Coordinates of N, CA and C in Angstrom, one line a residue:
Chain A
M1 N 63.8 45.4 82.5 CA 64.9 45.0 83.4 C 64.3 44.2 84.6
A2 N 65.0 43.1 84.9 CA 64.5 42.3 86.0 C 64.7 43.0 87.3
T3 N 63.8 42.9 88.2 CA 63.9 43.5 89.5 C 64.6 42.5 90.4
M4 N 65.2 43.1 91.5 CA 65.9 42.3 92.4 C 65.4 42.5 93.8
K5 N 65.6 41.5 94.7 CA 65.3 41.7 96.1 C 66.6 41.9 96.8
F6 N 66.7 43.0 97.6 CA 67.9 43.3 98.3 C 67.7 43.2 99.8
T7 N 68.8 42.7 100.5 CA 68.9 42.9 101.9 C 70.1 43.8 102.1
L8 N 69.9 44.9 102.9 CA 71.0 45.8 103.2 C 71.5 45.6 104.6
A9 N 72.8 45.6 104.8 CA 73.3 45.6 106.2 C 74.2 46.8 106.4
L10 N 74.0 47.5 107.5 CA 74.7 48.7 107.7 C 75.5 48.6 109.1
F11 N 76.8 48.7 109.0 CA 77.7 48.4 110.1 C 78.3 49.7 110.7
S12 N 78.0 50.9 110.2 CA 78.6 52.1 110.6 C 77.6 53.1 111.1
A13 N 78.0 54.0 111.9 CA 77.2 55.0 112.6 C 76.5 56.0 111.5
P14 N 75.4 56.6 111.9 CA 74.8 57.6 111.0 C 75.7 58.8 110.7
T15 N 76.8 59.0 111.4 CA 77.7 60.1 111.1 C 78.7 59.7 110.0
S16 N 78.6 58.4 109.6 CA 79.7 57.9 108.7 C 79.3 58.1 107.2
P17 N 80.2 58.2 106.3 CA 79.9 58.2 104.9 C 79.2 57.0 104.4
A18 N 79.5 55.9 105.1 CA 78.9 54.6 104.7 C 77.4 54.6 104.9
S19 N 76.9 55.3 106.0 CA 75.5 55.4 106.2 C 74.8 56.2 105.1
R20 N 75.5 57.3 104.7 CA 74.9 58.1 103.6 C 74.8 57.3 102.3
R21 N 75.9 56.5 102.0 CA 75.9 55.7 100.8 C 74.8 54.6 100.9
A22 N 74.6 54.1 102.0 CA 73.6 53.0 102.1 C 72.2 53.6 101.9
L23 N 72.0 54.8 102.5 CA 70.7 55.4 102.3 C 70.4 55.7 100.8
R24 N 71.5 56.3 100.2 CA 71.3 56.7 98.8 C 71.1 55.4 97.9
F25 N 71.8 54.3 98.2 CA 71.6 53.0 97.5 C 70.2 52.5 97.7
A26 N 69.7 52.6 98.9 CA 68.4 52.1 99.2 C 67.3 53.0 98.4
E27 N 67.6 54.3 98.4 CA 66.6 55.1 97.6 C 66.6 54.8 96.1
A28 N 67.8 54.6 95.6 CA 68.0 54.3 94.2 C 67.4 52.9 93.9
A29 N 67.5 52.0 94.8 CA 67.0 50.6 94.6 C 65.5 50.7 94.5
L30 N 64.8 51.4 95.4 CA 63.4 51.5 95.3 C 62.9 52.3 94.1
A31 N 63.7 53.4 93.8 CA 63.4 54.1 92.6 C 63.5 53.3 91.3
G32 N 64.4 52.4 91.3 CA 64.6 51.5 90.2 C 63.6 50.3 90.1
G33 N 62.6 50.3 91.0 CA 61.6 49.3 91.0 C 62.0 48.0 91.7
H34 N 63.2 48.1 92.4 CA 63.6 46.9 93.2 C 63.0 46.8 94.5
E35 N 63.1 45.7 95.2 CA 62.5 45.4 96.5 C 63.6 45.4 97.6
I36 N 63.3 46.0 98.7 CA 64.2 45.9 99.9 C 63.6 45.0 100.9
V37 N 64.1 43.8 101.1 CA 63.5 42.8 102.0 C 63.6 43.3 103.4
R38 N 64.8 43.8 103.7 CA 65.1 44.2 105.1 C 66.3 45.1 105.1
I39 N 66.4 46.0 106.1 CA 67.6 46.7 106.3 C 68.0 46.4 107.7
F40 N 69.2 45.8 107.8 CA 69.7 45.3 109.1 C 70.8 46.2 109.6
F41 N 70.6 46.7 110.9 CA 71.6 47.7 111.5 C 72.4 46.9 112.6
Y42 N 73.6 46.9 112.4 CA 74.5 46.1 113.2 C 75.8 46.9 113.6
Q43 N 76.4 46.5 114.6 CA 77.6 47.2 115.1 C 77.3 48.7 115.3
E44 N 78.1 49.6 114.8 CA 77.8 51.0 115.1 C 76.6 51.5 114.4
G45 N 76.1 50.7 113.4 CA 74.9 51.1 112.6 C 73.7 51.2 113.5
V46 N 73.7 50.6 114.7 CA 72.5 50.7 115.6 C 72.2 52.1 116.0
H47 N 73.2 53.0 116.0 CA 73.0 54.4 116.4 C 72.0 55.1 115.5
G48 N 71.8 54.5 114.3 CA 70.8 55.1 113.4 C 69.4 55.0 113.9
A49 N 69.2 54.1 114.9 CA 67.8 54.0 115.4 C 67.6 54.9 116.6
S50 N 68.6 55.6 117.0 CA 68.4 56.5 118.2 C 67.7 57.7 117.8
A51 N 66.6 58.0 118.6 CA 65.9 59.2 118.4 C 66.5 60.4 119.1
N52 N 67.7 60.2 119.8 CA 68.3 61.2 120.6 C 69.5 61.9 119.9
L53 N 69.7 61.5 118.7 CA 70.8 62.2 118.0 C 70.3 63.7 117.7
V54 N 71.2 64.6 118.0 CA 70.9 66.0 117.8 C 72.0 66.5 116.8
T55 N 71.6 66.9 115.6 CA 72.5 67.3 114.6 C 72.3 68.8 114.3
P56 N 73.4 69.5 114.3 CA 73.3 71.0 114.0 C 72.4 71.2 112.7
Q57 N 71.7 72.3 112.7 CA 70.7 72.5 111.6 C 71.3 72.5 110.2
D58 N 72.5 72.9 110.1 CA 73.1 73.0 108.8 C 73.9 71.7 108.4
E59 N 73.7 70.7 109.1 CA 74.3 69.4 108.8 C 73.2 68.4 108.6
P60 N 73.5 67.4 107.7 CA 72.5 66.4 107.4 C 72.3 65.5 108.6
D61 N 71.0 65.2 108.9 CA 70.7 64.3 110.0 C 70.4 63.0 109.5
L62 N 71.4 62.1 109.4 CA 71.2 60.8 108.7 C 70.2 59.9 109.5
A63 N 70.3 60.0 110.8 CA 69.4 59.1 111.6 C 67.9 59.5 111.3
R64 N 67.7 60.8 111.3 CA 66.3 61.2 110.9 C 65.9 60.8 109.5
Q65 N 66.9 61.0 108.6 CA 66.6 60.6 107.2 C 66.3 59.1 107.1
W66 N 67.1 58.3 107.8 CA 66.8 56.8 107.8 C 65.4 56.5 108.3
Q67 N 65.0 57.2 109.4 CA 63.7 56.9 110.0 C 62.6 57.4 109.0
D68 N 62.8 58.6 108.4 CA 61.8 59.0 107.5 C 61.6 58.1 106.3
F69 N 62.8 57.6 105.8 CA 62.8 56.7 104.6 C 62.1 55.4 104.9
I70 N 62.4 54.9 106.1 CA 61.9 53.6 106.4 C 60.4 53.7 106.7
T71 N 60.0 54.8 107.3 CA 58.5 55.0 107.6 C 57.8 55.2 106.3
A72 N 58.3 56.1 105.4 CA 57.6 56.5 104.2 C 57.4 55.3 103.3
H73 N 58.3 54.4 103.3 CA 58.2 53.2 102.4 C 57.7 51.9 103.1
G74 N 57.4 52.1 104.4 CA 57.0 50.9 105.1 C 58.0 49.8 105.1
L75 N 59.2 50.1 105.2 CA 60.3 49.1 105.1 C 60.5 48.4 106.5
D76 N 61.2 47.3 106.4 CA 61.5 46.5 107.6 C 62.9 46.9 108.1
G77 N 62.9 47.8 109.0 CA 64.2 48.2 109.6 C 64.5 47.5 110.9
V78 N 65.5 46.6 110.9 CA 65.7 45.8 112.1 C 67.0 46.2 112.7
V79 N 67.0 46.4 114.0 CA 68.3 46.7 114.7 C 68.7 45.5 115.6
C80 N 69.9 45.1 115.5 CA 70.4 43.9 116.3 C 70.3 44.3 117.8
I81 N 69.5 43.5 118.5 CA 69.2 43.8 119.9 C 70.5 43.8 120.8
A82 N 71.4 42.8 120.5 CA 72.6 42.6 121.3 C 73.5 43.8 121.1
A83 N 73.7 44.2 119.8 CA 74.6 45.3 119.5 C 74.0 46.6 120.0
A84 N 72.7 46.7 120.0 CA 72.0 47.9 120.5 C 72.1 48.1 122.0
L85 N 71.9 47.0 122.7 CA 72.0 47.1 124.2 C 73.4 47.5 124.6
R86 N 74.4 47.0 124.0 CA 75.8 47.3 124.3 C 76.1 48.8 124.1
R87 N 75.3 49.4 123.2 CA 75.6 50.8 122.8 C 74.5 51.8 123.3
G88 N 73.7 51.3 124.2 CA 72.7 52.2 124.9 C 71.6 52.6 124.0
V89 N 71.3 51.7 123.0 CA 70.1 52.0 122.1 C 69.0 51.1 122.6
L90 N 68.0 51.6 123.3 CA 67.0 50.8 124.0 C 65.6 51.2 123.6
D91 N 64.7 50.2 123.4 CA 63.3 50.6 123.3 C 62.7 50.5 124.7
G92 N 61.4 50.8 124.8 CA 60.7 50.9 126.1 C 60.8 49.5 126.9
Q93 N 60.6 48.4 126.2 CA 60.7 47.1 126.8 C 62.1 46.8 127.4
E94 N 63.1 47.1 126.6 CA 64.5 46.9 127.1 C 64.9 47.8 128.2
A95 N 64.4 49.1 128.1 CA 64.7 50.0 129.2 C 64.1 49.5 130.5
R96 N 62.9 49.0 130.4 CA 62.2 48.5 131.6 C 63.0 47.2 132.1
R97 N 63.3 46.3 131.2 CA 63.9 45.1 131.6 C 65.2 45.3 132.3
Y98 N 66.0 46.3 131.9 CA 67.3 46.5 132.5 C 67.3 47.7 133.4
A99 N 66.1 48.2 133.7 CA 66.0 49.3 134.7 C 66.8 50.5 134.3
R100 N 66.8 50.9 133.0 CA 67.4 52.1 132.6 C 66.4 53.3 132.5
P101 N 67.0 54.5 132.7 CA 66.0 55.6 132.9 C 65.3 56.0 131.6
A102 N 65.7 55.6 130.4 CA 65.0 56.1 129.2 C 65.2 55.2 128.0
A103 N 64.1 55.2 127.2 CA 64.2 54.5 125.9 C 64.5 55.6 124.9
N104 N 65.3 55.2 123.8 CA 65.7 56.1 122.8 C 65.5 55.6 121.4
V105 N 64.8 54.5 121.2 CA 64.7 53.9 119.9 C 63.5 54.6 119.3
A106 N 63.7 55.2 118.1 CA 62.7 55.9 117.4 C 61.6 55.0 116.9
S107 N 60.4 55.5 116.7 CA 59.4 54.6 116.2 C 59.7 54.1 114.8
G108 N 59.2 53.0 114.4 CA 59.5 52.4 113.1 C 60.6 51.4 113.1
W109 N 61.3 51.2 114.3 CA 62.4 50.3 114.3 C 62.0 49.1 115.2
A110 N 62.5 48.0 114.8 CA 62.3 46.8 115.6 C 63.7 46.3 116.1
L111 N 63.8 46.0 117.4 CA 65.0 45.4 118.0 C 64.8 43.9 117.9
S112 N 65.7 43.2 117.2 CA 65.6 41.8 117.1 C 66.9 41.1 117.0
G113 N 67.0 39.8 116.7 CA 68.2 39.1 116.8 C 68.9 39.0 115.4
L114 N 70.1 38.4 115.4 CA 70.9 38.2 114.2 C 70.2 37.3 113.2
G115 N 69.3 36.4 113.8 CA 68.6 35.5 112.9 C 67.8 36.3 111.8
Q116 N 67.4 37.5 112.1 CA 66.7 38.3 111.2 C 67.5 38.7 110.0
L117 N 68.8 38.8 110.2 CA 69.7 39.1 109.1 C 69.8 37.8 108.1
H118 N 70.0 36.7 108.8 CA 70.1 35.5 108.0 C 68.8 35.1 107.2
E119 N 67.7 35.3 107.9 CA 66.4 35.1 107.3 C 66.2 36.0 106.0
A120 N 66.6 37.2 106.2 CA 66.4 38.2 105.1 C 67.3 37.8 103.9
V121 N 68.5 37.4 104.2 CA 69.5 37.0 103.2 C 68.9 35.8 102.4
Q122 N 68.3 34.9 103.1 CA 67.7 33.7 102.4 C 66.6 34.1 101.5
Q123 N 65.9 35.2 101.8 CA 64.8 35.6 101.0 C 65.2 36.6 99.9
S124 N 66.5 36.9 99.8 CA 66.9 38.0 98.9 C 67.8 37.4 97.7
D125 N 67.9 38.2 96.7 CA 68.8 37.9 95.6 C 70.2 38.4 95.9
R126 N 70.3 39.4 96.8 CA 71.6 40.0 97.0 C 71.7 40.6 98.4
L127 N 72.7 40.4 99.1 CA 73.0 41.1 100.3 C 74.0 42.2 100.0
V128 N 73.7 43.4 100.4 CA 74.7 44.5 100.1 C 75.1 45.1 101.5
C129 N 76.4 45.1 101.8 CA 76.9 45.6 103.1 C 77.5 47.0 103.0
F130 N 77.3 47.8 104.0 CA 77.9 49.1 104.0 C 78.6 49.3 105.3
G131 N 79.8 49.9 105.2 CA 80.6 50.3 106.4 C 81.2 49.1 107.1
G132 N 81.6 49.3 108.3 CA 82.3 48.3 109.1 C 83.5 48.9 109.9
P133 N 84.2 48.1 110.6 CA 85.3 48.6 111.5 C 86.5 49.0 110.6
Chain B
M1 N 67.5 26.0 97.3 CA 68.7 25.8 98.0 C 69.2 27.0 98.9
A2 N 69.6 26.8 100.1 CA 70.0 27.9 100.9 C 71.2 28.7 100.4
R3 N 71.1 30.0 100.5 CA 72.2 30.8 100.1 C 73.4 30.7 101.0
S4 N 74.6 30.6 100.5 CA 75.8 30.4 101.3 C 76.4 31.7 101.6
L5 N 77.0 31.8 102.8 CA 77.6 33.0 103.3 C 79.1 32.8 103.8
L6 N 79.9 33.6 103.3 CA 81.3 33.6 103.8 C 81.5 34.9 104.7
L7 N 82.0 34.7 105.9 CA 82.3 35.8 106.7 C 83.8 36.0 106.8
I8 N 84.3 37.2 106.4 CA 85.7 37.5 106.4 C 86.0 38.3 107.7
A9 N 86.7 37.7 108.6 CA 87.1 38.4 109.9 C 88.4 39.1 109.7
R10 N 88.5 40.4 109.8 CA 89.7 41.1 109.6 C 90.2 41.8 110.8
Q11 N 89.5 41.7 112.0 CA 89.9 42.5 113.1 C 90.6 41.6 114.2
A12 N 91.6 42.2 114.8 CA 92.3 41.5 115.9 C 91.3 41.3 117.1
P13 N 91.6 40.3 117.9 CA 90.6 40.1 119.0 C 90.6 41.2 120.0
W14 N 91.7 42.0 120.1 CA 91.7 43.1 121.0 C 91.2 44.4 120.4
S15 N 90.5 44.3 119.3 CA 90.1 45.5 118.5 C 88.8 46.1 119.0
G16 N 88.3 45.6 120.2 CA 87.0 46.1 120.6 C 85.9 45.0 120.3
L17 N 84.7 45.5 120.0 CA 83.7 44.5 119.8 C 83.7 43.9 118.4
A18 N 84.5 44.4 117.5 CA 84.3 44.0 116.1 C 84.5 42.5 115.9
A19 N 85.6 41.9 116.5 CA 85.8 40.5 116.2 C 84.7 39.7 116.8
R20 N 84.3 40.0 118.0 CA 83.2 39.2 118.7 C 81.9 39.3 117.9
E21 N 81.6 40.5 117.4 CA 80.3 40.7 116.7 C 80.3 40.1 115.3
A22 N 81.5 40.0 114.7 CA 81.6 39.3 113.4 C 81.3 37.8 113.7
L23 N 82.0 37.2 114.7 CA 81.8 35.8 115.0 C 80.3 35.5 115.3
D24 N 79.7 36.4 116.0 CA 78.3 36.2 116.4 C 77.4 36.0 115.2
I25 N 77.7 36.7 114.1 CA 76.9 36.5 112.8 C 77.0 35.0 112.4
V26 N 78.2 34.5 112.5 CA 78.3 33.1 112.0 C 77.7 32.1 113.0
L27 N 77.8 32.4 114.3 CA 77.2 31.5 115.3 C 75.7 31.5 115.1
A28 N 75.2 32.7 114.9 CA 73.7 32.8 114.7 C 73.3 32.0 113.5
G29 N 74.0 32.1 112.4 CA 73.7 31.4 111.2 C 73.8 29.9 111.4
G30 N 74.8 29.5 112.2 CA 75.0 28.0 112.4 C 73.8 27.4 113.1
A31 N 73.1 28.3 113.9 CA 71.9 27.7 114.6 C 70.8 27.4 113.6
F32 N 70.8 28.1 112.4 CA 69.8 27.9 111.4 C 70.3 26.8 110.4
D33 N 71.5 26.2 110.6 CA 72.0 25.2 109.8 C 72.3 25.7 108.3
L34 N 72.7 26.9 108.2 CA 72.9 27.5 106.9 C 74.4 27.2 106.4
P35 N 74.6 27.1 105.1 CA 75.9 26.9 104.6 C 76.8 28.1 104.8
M36 N 77.8 28.0 105.7 CA 78.6 29.2 106.0 C 80.1 28.8 106.2
A37 N 80.9 29.7 106.0 CA 82.4 29.5 106.2 C 82.9 30.8 106.8
M38 N 84.1 30.7 107.4 CA 84.7 31.8 107.9 C 86.2 31.9 107.4
L39 N 86.6 33.1 107.0 CA 88.0 33.3 106.6 C 88.6 34.3 107.5
F40 N 89.8 34.0 108.0 CA 90.5 34.9 108.9 C 91.6 35.6 108.0
L41 N 91.4 36.9 107.9 CA 92.3 37.7 107.0 C 92.9 38.9 107.7
D42 N 94.0 39.3 107.2 CA 94.7 40.5 107.8 C 94.8 40.3 109.3
D43 N 94.5 41.3 110.1 CA 94.7 41.2 111.6 C 93.7 40.2 112.2
G44 N 92.7 39.7 111.4 CA 91.8 38.7 111.9 C 92.5 37.4 112.3
V45 N 93.7 37.1 111.6 CA 94.4 35.9 112.0 C 94.8 35.9 113.4
F46 N 95.0 37.1 114.0 CA 95.4 37.1 115.5 C 94.3 36.4 116.4
Q47 N 93.1 36.3 115.9 CA 92.0 35.7 116.6 C 92.3 34.2 116.8
L48 N 93.2 33.6 115.9 CA 93.4 32.2 115.9 C 94.6 31.8 116.9
A49 N 95.3 32.8 117.3 CA 96.5 32.5 118.1 C 96.1 31.8 119.4
A50 N 96.9 30.7 119.6 CA 96.7 30.0 120.9 C 97.4 30.8 122.0
A51 N 97.1 30.4 123.2 CA 97.7 31.0 124.4 C 97.5 32.6 124.5
Q52 N 96.3 33.0 124.1 CA 96.0 34.5 124.3 C 95.8 34.8 125.8
Q53 N 96.1 36.0 126.2 CA 95.9 36.4 127.5 C 94.9 37.7 127.6
P54 N 93.7 37.5 127.2 CA 92.8 38.6 127.1 C 92.5 39.3 128.4
A55 N 92.7 38.6 129.5 CA 92.4 39.2 130.8 C 93.4 40.4 131.1
A56 N 94.6 40.3 130.4 CA 95.5 41.4 130.6 C 95.0 42.8 130.2
V57 N 94.0 42.7 129.2 CA 93.5 44.0 128.8 C 91.9 44.0 129.1
Q58 N 91.6 43.3 130.2 CA 90.2 43.2 130.7 C 89.2 42.8 129.6
Q59 N 89.6 41.9 128.8 CA 88.7 41.4 127.8 C 88.3 39.9 128.1
K60 N 87.1 39.5 127.6 CA 86.8 38.1 127.7 C 87.5 37.3 126.6
D61 N 87.7 36.1 126.8 CA 88.4 35.2 125.9 C 87.5 34.9 124.7
L62 N 87.9 35.2 123.5 CA 87.1 35.0 122.3 C 87.3 33.5 121.8
T63 N 88.4 32.9 122.3 CA 88.7 31.6 121.7 C 87.7 30.5 122.0
A64 N 87.0 30.7 123.2 CA 86.0 29.7 123.6 C 84.8 29.8 122.6
N65 N 84.5 31.1 122.1 CA 83.4 31.2 121.1 C 83.9 30.7 119.8
L66 N 85.2 30.8 119.5 CA 85.7 30.2 118.2 C 85.6 28.7 118.2
Q67 N 85.9 28.1 119.4 CA 85.8 26.6 119.4 C 84.3 26.2 119.2
A68 N 83.4 27.1 119.5 CA 82.0 26.7 119.4 C 81.5 26.6 118.0
L69 N 82.3 27.2 117.0 CA 81.9 27.1 115.6 C 81.6 25.8 115.1
Q70 N 82.5 24.8 115.5 CA 82.3 23.4 115.0 C 81.0 22.8 115.7
L71 N 80.8 23.2 116.9 CA 79.6 22.7 117.6 C 78.3 23.2 116.8
F72 N 78.4 24.4 116.2 CA 77.3 25.0 115.5 C 77.3 24.5 114.1
G73 N 78.1 23.6 113.7 CA 78.1 23.1 112.4 C 78.9 23.9 111.4
V74 N 79.7 24.9 111.8 CA 80.5 25.7 110.8 C 81.8 25.0 110.8
E75 N 82.1 24.2 109.8 CA 83.3 23.4 109.8 C 84.3 24.0 108.8
E76 N 83.9 24.8 107.9 CA 84.8 25.4 106.9 C 85.5 26.6 107.5
L77 N 86.7 26.5 108.0 CA 87.4 27.6 108.5 C 88.7 27.8 107.8
Y78 N 89.0 29.0 107.3 CA 90.2 29.3 106.5 C 91.0 30.4 107.1
A79 N 92.2 30.5 106.8 CA 93.0 31.6 107.1 C 94.0 31.9 105.9
A80 N 94.2 33.2 105.7 CA 95.1 33.6 104.6 C 96.6 33.4 105.1
G81 N 97.2 32.5 104.3 CA 98.7 32.2 104.6 C 99.5 33.4 104.6
R82 N 99.2 34.3 103.7 CA 100.0 35.6 103.6 C 99.9 36.4 104.8
S83 N 98.6 36.5 105.3 CA 98.4 37.3 106.5 C 99.1 36.7 107.7
L84 N 99.2 35.4 107.8 CA 100.0 34.8 108.9 C 101.5 35.1 108.8
R85 N 102.0 35.0 107.6 CA 103.4 35.2 107.4 C 103.8 36.7 107.7
E86 N 102.9 37.6 107.2 CA 103.2 39.1 107.4 C 103.3 39.4 108.9
R87 N 102.6 38.6 109.7 CA 102.5 38.9 111.2 C 103.3 37.9 112.0
G88 N 104.1 37.1 111.3 CA 105.0 36.2 112.1 C 104.3 35.2 112.9
L89 N 103.1 34.8 112.4 CA 102.4 33.8 113.2 C 102.6 32.4 112.4
A90 N 103.1 31.5 113.2 CA 103.4 30.1 112.6 C 102.1 29.3 112.6
E91 N 101.9 28.4 111.7 CA 100.7 27.6 111.7 C 100.6 26.8 113.0
D92 N 101.7 26.4 113.6 CA 101.6 25.5 114.8 C 101.3 26.4 116.1
A93 N 101.2 27.8 115.8 CA 100.9 28.7 117.0 C 99.4 29.0 117.0
L94 N 98.6 28.3 116.1 CA 97.2 28.5 116.0 C 96.4 27.6 116.9
G95 N 95.4 28.1 117.6 CA 94.6 27.3 118.5 C 93.4 26.7 117.9
L96 N 93.2 26.9 116.6 CA 92.0 26.4 116.0 C 92.4 25.7 114.6
P97 N 91.8 24.6 114.3 CA 92.2 23.9 113.0 C 91.6 24.7 111.8
V98 N 92.4 25.4 111.1 CA 92.0 26.1 109.9 C 92.8 25.6 108.7
R99 N 92.2 25.8 107.5 CA 93.0 25.5 106.3 C 93.6 26.8 105.8
L100 N 94.9 26.8 105.6 CA 95.6 27.9 105.1 C 95.5 28.0 103.6
L101 N 95.2 29.2 103.1 CA 95.0 29.4 101.6 C 96.0 30.4 101.1
D102 N 96.5 30.1 99.9 CA 97.3 31.1 99.2 C 96.4 32.1 98.4
D103 N 97.0 33.0 97.8 CA 96.2 34.1 97.2 C 95.2 33.6 96.1
A104 N 95.7 32.7 95.3 CA 94.8 32.2 94.3 C 93.6 31.4 94.9
E105 N 93.9 30.7 96.0 CA 92.8 29.9 96.6 C 91.8 30.9 97.3
L106 N 92.3 32.1 97.7 CA 91.4 33.1 98.3 C 90.4 33.5 97.2
T107 N 90.8 33.8 96.1 CA 89.9 34.2 95.0 C 88.9 33.1 94.7
A108 N 89.3 31.9 94.6 CA 88.4 30.8 94.4 C 87.4 30.7 95.5
L109 N 87.8 30.9 96.7 CA 86.9 30.8 97.9 C 85.8 31.8 97.8
L110 N 86.2 33.1 97.5 CA 85.2 34.2 97.4 C 84.2 33.9 96.3
D111 N 84.7 33.3 95.2 CA 83.8 33.0 94.1 C 82.7 31.9 94.4
R112 N 83.1 31.1 95.4 CA 82.2 30.0 95.7 C 81.0 30.3 96.6
F113 N 81.0 31.5 97.2 CA 79.9 31.8 98.1 C 78.9 32.8 97.5
D114 N 77.6 32.7 97.8 CA 76.6 33.6 97.3 C 76.8 35.0 97.9
E115 N 77.1 35.0 99.2 CA 77.2 36.3 99.9 C 78.5 36.4 100.7
V116 N 79.0 37.6 100.9 CA 80.2 37.8 101.6 C 80.0 39.0 102.6
I117 N 80.3 38.8 103.9 CA 80.3 39.9 104.8 C 81.8 40.1 105.3
T118 N 82.3 41.2 105.2 CA 83.7 41.5 105.7 C 83.6 42.5 106.9
L119 N 84.1 42.0 108.0 CA 84.1 42.9 109.2 C 85.4 42.8 109.9

């Protein structure tokens, strides 16, 4: 079977069914021998990069699962910086730049621009989008 | 050859960040000179209405950003004729030059692009 290069875009929060579907798709893609060029988090999807989500112990913690997945496979998880700033998802550099009291972006994530989405699409066979307004 | 992208905007301009953030994807791609088009569908056609008064709901005017599309080289702009009719929006009430498509033309449009993002 021919393998494919995927870019994934996630537009919904880690509490959404779309986030769970996207993660399961990403797991299945890698398990099937396919490549994930980049996972781009936009709109409410940026909350997946927050290290400050606290999920009750008997509920799935999608933000943590995303972080573990991205770290374990050395994937390129990119969070749109403009969307993240609007929603209070900041790394150390942005927290300092805007004089905010804390950074909450978990390690393994990069804040960057929308150009990263377009660049990944150009390097992929398929863009698969999850969630949205 | 560069992969083409169709962005389908389905949110009203007063729907929060959604309409603006969808448009930002296209504007960012325009800066890379990528083949892109935008389709206004469902409540997204409200983004095209001329004479909007966003200040009444403490919003910034999105129409200036829409006008920038052509400056960024995004010249293919479409709207679903059915969506306009359903919402009582006349073509001459639109503030942006778009091509109206019927249902069959929508299908053809979707087929023409490598990738589609719907927001």
